[in-house]
Amino acid sequence: MEFLLRSVRGVVQRAGPVSVRHYCRKVWSQDDIKAVVTKSKVVVFMKGVPGAPRCGFSNAVVQILRMHGVQYDAHDVLSDDHLRQSVKDYSQWPTIPQIFINGEFVGGCDIMLQMHQSGDLIEELEKAGIKSALLVIMPVEHIQYSEKYFDKKYEYRHVILPAELAKSVPRPHLMTETEWRNLGVQQSPNWVHYMLHIPEPHVLLFRRLRTT
């Protein structure tokens, strides 16, 4: 998608739940940055846009927010070097992407990933009045489990998610146990999501070491 720069104030392009803002070159004061980060409940400064991130860290943040079904404003810092530096000065954080929730700086990619995996991100979103999509779990009978199959070292099974739930699966990304349990997958301990099934992302491939 091509975005046109039409004014010094920027043009909002909407793609689903995400607002993307591009800016012509201007001078950004700290008050300007504060106004931007407090305008929406969740604000992301990233490289590129959610539909086409231009670095792996920005892409990871987009995938995490997608899993939680979060609406947010996204700002492409590559379109404005002064915006990029002003955001870093405001947060006193040296890297991009940067995520703000309820006007407060949360962190960058690594912190977002840690919060997502620990469940802390769900709590942080709740403080801002946002219910994570991961809490809206479909009834477990909608998730299908295959019979186990084996080789000399591992036992295997695949899990089939309903189409709507599969939309919350991060791609491309192997999920931690916390992540797949948050989706509603119920298994005994030690199962590992070990491989992506690219043709059918709603099929999750699991394995664990044989004990007998």
CSV table of C-alpha atoms in Angstrom, one decimal:
chain,number,residue,atom,x,y,z
A,1,MET,CA,0.0,0.0,0.0
A,2,GLU,CA,1.3,3.4,-0.9
A,3,PHE,CA,0.9,6.3,1.5
A,4,LEU,CA,0.9,9.9,0.3
A,5,LEU,CA,2.3,12.7,2.4
A,6,ARG,CA,-0.3,15.4,2.1
A,7,SER,CA,0.1,17.9,4.9
A,8,VAL,CA,2.5,18.9,7.7
A,9,ARG,CA,0.0,17.4,10.2
A,10,GLY,CA,0.0,14.0,8.4
A,11,VAL,CA,-2.7,11.8,6.8
A,12,VAL,CA,-4.3,8.9,8.7
A,13,GLN,CA,-4.6,5.7,6.7
A,14,ARG,CA,-6.7,3.0,8.3
A,15,ALA,CA,-6.1,-0.7,7.9
A,16,GLY,CA,-8.4,-2.7,10.1
A,17,PRO,CA,-7.9,-1.7,13.8
A,18,VAL,CA,-4.6,0.2,13.1
A,19,SER,CA,-4.2,3.9,12.4
A,20,VAL,CA,-1.0,4.7,10.6
A,21,ARG,CA,0.4,8.2,10.6
A,22,HIS,CA,3.0,9.6,8.2
A,23,TYR,CA,4.4,13.1,8.6
A,24,CYS,CA,6.2,15.6,6.5
A,25,ARG,CA,9.3,17.0,8.0
A,26,LYS,CA,8.7,19.2,11.1
A,27,VAL,CA,10.2,20.1,14.4
A,28,TRP,CA,8.9,18.0,17.2
A,29,SER,CA,8.9,19.4,20.7
A,30,GLN,CA,8.5,17.3,23.8
A,31,ASP,CA,5.0,18.6,24.2
A,32,ASP,CA,4.3,17.4,20.7
A,33,ILE,CA,5.4,13.9,21.5
A,34,LYS,CA,3.4,13.9,24.7
A,35,ALA,CA,0.3,14.9,22.8
A,36,VAL,CA,0.8,12.1,20.3
A,37,VAL,CA,1.4,9.3,23.0
A,38,THR,CA,-1.6,10.4,25.0
A,39,LYS,CA,-4.0,10.7,22.1
A,40,SER,CA,-4.7,7.0,21.9
A,41,LYS,CA,-4.6,4.2,24.5
A,42,VAL,CA,-1.8,2.4,22.6
A,43,VAL,CA,0.7,4.1,20.5
A,44,VAL,CA,3.6,2.5,18.6
A,45,PHE,CA,6.6,4.2,17.0
A,46,MET,CA,8.1,1.7,14.5
A,47,LYS,CA,10.1,1.3,11.3
A,48,GLY,CA,7.6,1.0,8.5
A,49,VAL,CA,3.9,0.4,8.9
A,50,PRO,CA,2.0,-2.5,10.4
A,51,GLY,CA,1.2,-3.9,7.0
A,52,ALA,CA,4.8,-3.7,5.9
A,53,PRO,CA,7.3,-3.5,8.9
A,54,ARG,CA,10.8,-2.6,7.8
A,55,CYS,CA,12.7,-4.3,10.7
A,56,GLY,CA,12.2,-7.6,12.5
A,57,PHE,CA,11.7,-5.9,15.9
A,58,SER,CA,8.9,-3.8,14.6
A,59,ASN,CA,7.3,-6.8,13.0
A,60,ALA,CA,7.5,-8.7,16.3
A,61,VAL,CA,5.6,-5.9,18.1
A,62,VAL,CA,3.0,-5.9,15.3
A,63,GLN,CA,2.5,-9.6,15.7
A,64,ILE,CA,2.2,-9.4,19.5
A,65,LEU,CA,-0.4,-6.7,19.3
A,66,ARG,CA,-2.3,-8.6,16.6
A,67,MET,CA,-2.5,-11.6,18.9
A,68,HIS,CA,-4.1,-9.5,21.6
A,69,GLY,CA,-6.5,-7.8,19.1
A,70,VAL,CA,-5.3,-4.3,20.1
A,71,GLN,CA,-6.3,-1.2,18.3
A,72,TYR,CA,-3.4,1.3,18.2
A,73,ASP,CA,-1.9,4.3,16.4
A,74,ALA,CA,1.3,3.5,14.5
A,75,HIS,CA,3.9,6.1,13.6
A,76,ASP,CA,6.6,5.4,11.0
A,77,VAL,CA,9.8,7.0,12.2
A,78,LEU,CA,11.6,6.3,8.9
A,79,SER,CA,9.5,9.0,7.4
A,80,ASP,CA,10.8,11.7,9.7
A,81,ASP,CA,14.3,11.6,11.3
A,82,HIS,CA,13.4,14.4,13.7
A,83,LEU,CA,10.4,12.4,15.0
A,84,ARG,CA,12.6,9.4,15.5
A,85,GLN,CA,15.1,11.3,17.6
A,86,SER,CA,12.5,13.3,19.5
A,87,VAL,CA,10.7,10.1,20.6
A,88,LYS,CA,14.0,8.6,21.9
A,89,ASP,CA,14.7,11.9,23.8
A,90,TYR,CA,11.2,11.8,25.3
A,91,SER,CA,11.3,8.2,26.5
A,92,GLN,CA,15.1,8.2,27.2
A,93,TRP,CA,15.2,4.9,25.3
A,94,PRO,CA,17.8,4.5,22.5
A,95,THR,CA,16.0,2.1,20.1
A,96,ILE,CA,12.9,1.7,17.9
A,97,PRO,CA,10.2,0.3,18.1
A,98,GLN,CA,8.7,2.0,21.2
A,99,ILE,CA,5.3,1.3,22.7
A,100,PHE,CA,3.2,3.5,24.9
A,101,ILE,CA,0.1,2.4,26.8
A,102,ASN,CA,-2.1,5.0,28.4
A,103,GLY,CA,0.5,7.6,27.7
A,104,GLU,CA,3.2,5.7,29.6
A,105,PHE,CA,6.3,4.3,27.9
A,106,VAL,CA,6.3,0.5,28.2
A,107,GLY,CA,9.4,-0.5,26.3
A,108,GLY,CA,10.7,-1.9,23.1
A,109,CYS,CA,10.5,-5.2,21.4
A,110,ASP,CA,12.3,-7.3,24.0
A,111,ILE,CA,10.2,-6.0,26.9
A,112,MET,CA,6.9,-6.4,24.9
A,113,LEU,CA,7.9,-10.0,24.1
A,114,GLN,CA,8.7,-10.7,27.8
A,115,MET,CA,5.4,-9.2,28.9
A,116,HIS,CA,3.5,-11.2,26.3
A,117,GLN,CA,5.0,-14.5,27.3
A,118,SER,CA,4.6,-13.9,31.0
A,119,GLY,CA,1.0,-12.7,30.8
A,120,ASP,CA,1.9,-9.2,32.1
A,121,LEU,CA,0.8,-7.6,28.9
A,122,ILE,CA,-2.8,-8.7,29.4
A,123,GLU,CA,-2.7,-7.0,32.8
A,124,GLU,CA,-1.2,-3.9,31.4
A,125,LEU,CA,-3.8,-3.7,28.7
A,126,GLU,CA,-6.6,-4.2,31.3
A,127,LYS,CA,-5.3,-1.2,33.2
A,128,ALA,CA,-5.9,0.9,30.1
A,129,GLY,CA,-9.4,-0.6,29.7
A,130,ILE,CA,-8.4,-3.0,26.9
A,131,LYS,CA,-9.5,-6.6,27.0
A,132,SER,CA,-7.0,-8.8,25.3
A,133,ALA,CA,-8.4,-11.1,22.6
A,134,LEU,CA,-6.5,-13.9,24.2
A,135,LEU,CA,-9.0,-13.8,27.1
A,136,VAL,CA,-11.9,-14.4,24.7
A,137,ILE,CA,-11.2,-18.1,24.4
A,138,MET,CA,-13.4,-20.3,22.2
A,139,PRO,CA,-14.9,-23.4,23.9
A,140,VAL,CA,-12.3,-26.1,24.1
A,141,GLU,CA,-14.5,-28.5,22.1
A,142,HIS,CA,-13.8,-26.3,19.0
A,143,ILE,CA,-10.1,-27.3,19.2
A,144,GLN,CA,-9.3,-30.7,17.7
A,145,TYR,CA,-6.5,-32.9,18.8
A,146,SER,CA,-5.0,-35.7,16.7
A,147,GLU,CA,-4.0,-39.1,18.0
A,148,LYS,CA,-0.4,-39.4,19.1
A,149,TYR,CA,2.2,-40.8,16.7
A,150,PHE,CA,5.8,-41.8,17.4
A,151,ASP,CA,9.4,-42.2,16.3
A,152,LYS,CA,12.3,-43.6,18.3
A,153,LYS,CA,12.9,-40.3,20.1
A,154,TYR,CA,9.6,-38.3,20.2
A,155,GLU,CA,5.9,-38.6,20.4
A,156,TYR,CA,4.0,-36.2,18.2
A,157,ARG,CA,0.5,-34.8,17.8
A,158,HIS,CA,-1.1,-31.9,15.9
A,159,VAL,CA,-3.7,-29.5,17.1
A,160,ILE,CA,-6.3,-28.0,14.8
A,161,LEU,CA,-7.6,-24.6,15.7
A,162,PRO,CA,-10.9,-23.1,14.5
A,163,ALA,CA,-10.5,-20.5,11.8
A,164,GLU,CA,-11.3,-17.5,14.0
A,165,LEU,CA,-8.9,-18.6,16.7
A,166,ALA,CA,-6.2,-19.3,14.2
A,167,LYS,CA,-6.1,-15.6,13.3
A,168,SER,CA,-4.5,-15.0,16.7
A,169,VAL,CA,-1.5,-17.3,16.0
A,170,PRO,CA,1.6,-15.2,15.4
A,171,ARG,CA,3.4,-15.9,12.1
A,172,PRO,CA,6.1,-16.8,11.6
A,173,HIS,CA,6.7,-17.7,15.2
A,174,LEU,CA,7.0,-20.9,17.3
A,175,MET,CA,4.9,-20.4,20.4
A,176,THR,CA,5.9,-20.8,24.0
A,177,GLU,CA,3.8,-23.0,26.3
A,178,THR,CA,2.3,-19.8,27.8
A,179,GLU,CA,1.3,-18.6,24.4
A,180,TRP,CA,-0.4,-21.8,23.2
A,181,ARG,CA,-2.2,-22.3,26.6
A,182,ASN,CA,-3.5,-18.7,26.3
A,183,LEU,CA,-5.1,-19.7,23.0
A,184,GLY,CA,-7.0,-22.4,24.9
A,185,VAL,CA,-4.9,-25.4,23.8
A,186,GLN,CA,-5.0,-28.0,26.6
A,187,GLN,CA,-2.2,-30.5,26.9
A,188,SER,CA,-0.1,-32.1,29.6
A,189,PRO,CA,3.4,-30.6,30.3
A,190,ASN,CA,6.5,-30.8,28.1
A,191,TRP,CA,4.8,-30.6,24.7
A,192,VAL,CA,6.7,-28.2,22.5
A,193,HIS,CA,5.4,-26.3,19.4
A,194,TYR,CA,8.3,-27.3,17.3
A,195,MET,CA,7.4,-26.6,13.7
A,196,LEU,CA,5.4,-24.2,11.6
A,197,HIS,CA,2.9,-25.7,9.2
A,198,ILE,CA,3.0,-22.9,6.6
A,199,PRO,CA,0.3,-24.2,4.2
A,200,GLU,CA,-2.2,-24.5,7.1
A,201,PRO,CA,-1.4,-22.1,9.9
A,202,HIS,CA,-4.4,-23.3,11.9
A,203,VAL,CA,-2.6,-26.7,12.3
A,204,LEU,CA,-0.1,-26.6,15.2
A,205,LEU,CA,2.6,-29.3,15.3
A,206,PHE,CA,3.8,-30.5,18.7
A,207,ARG,CA,6.2,-33.0,20.0
A,208,ARG,CA,7.8,-34.1,23.3
A,209,LEU,CA,10.5,-36.6,24.3
A,210,ARG,CA,9.4,-40.2,24.8
A,211,THR,CA,9.7,-41.4,28.3
A,212,THR,CA,9.3,-45.1,27.5
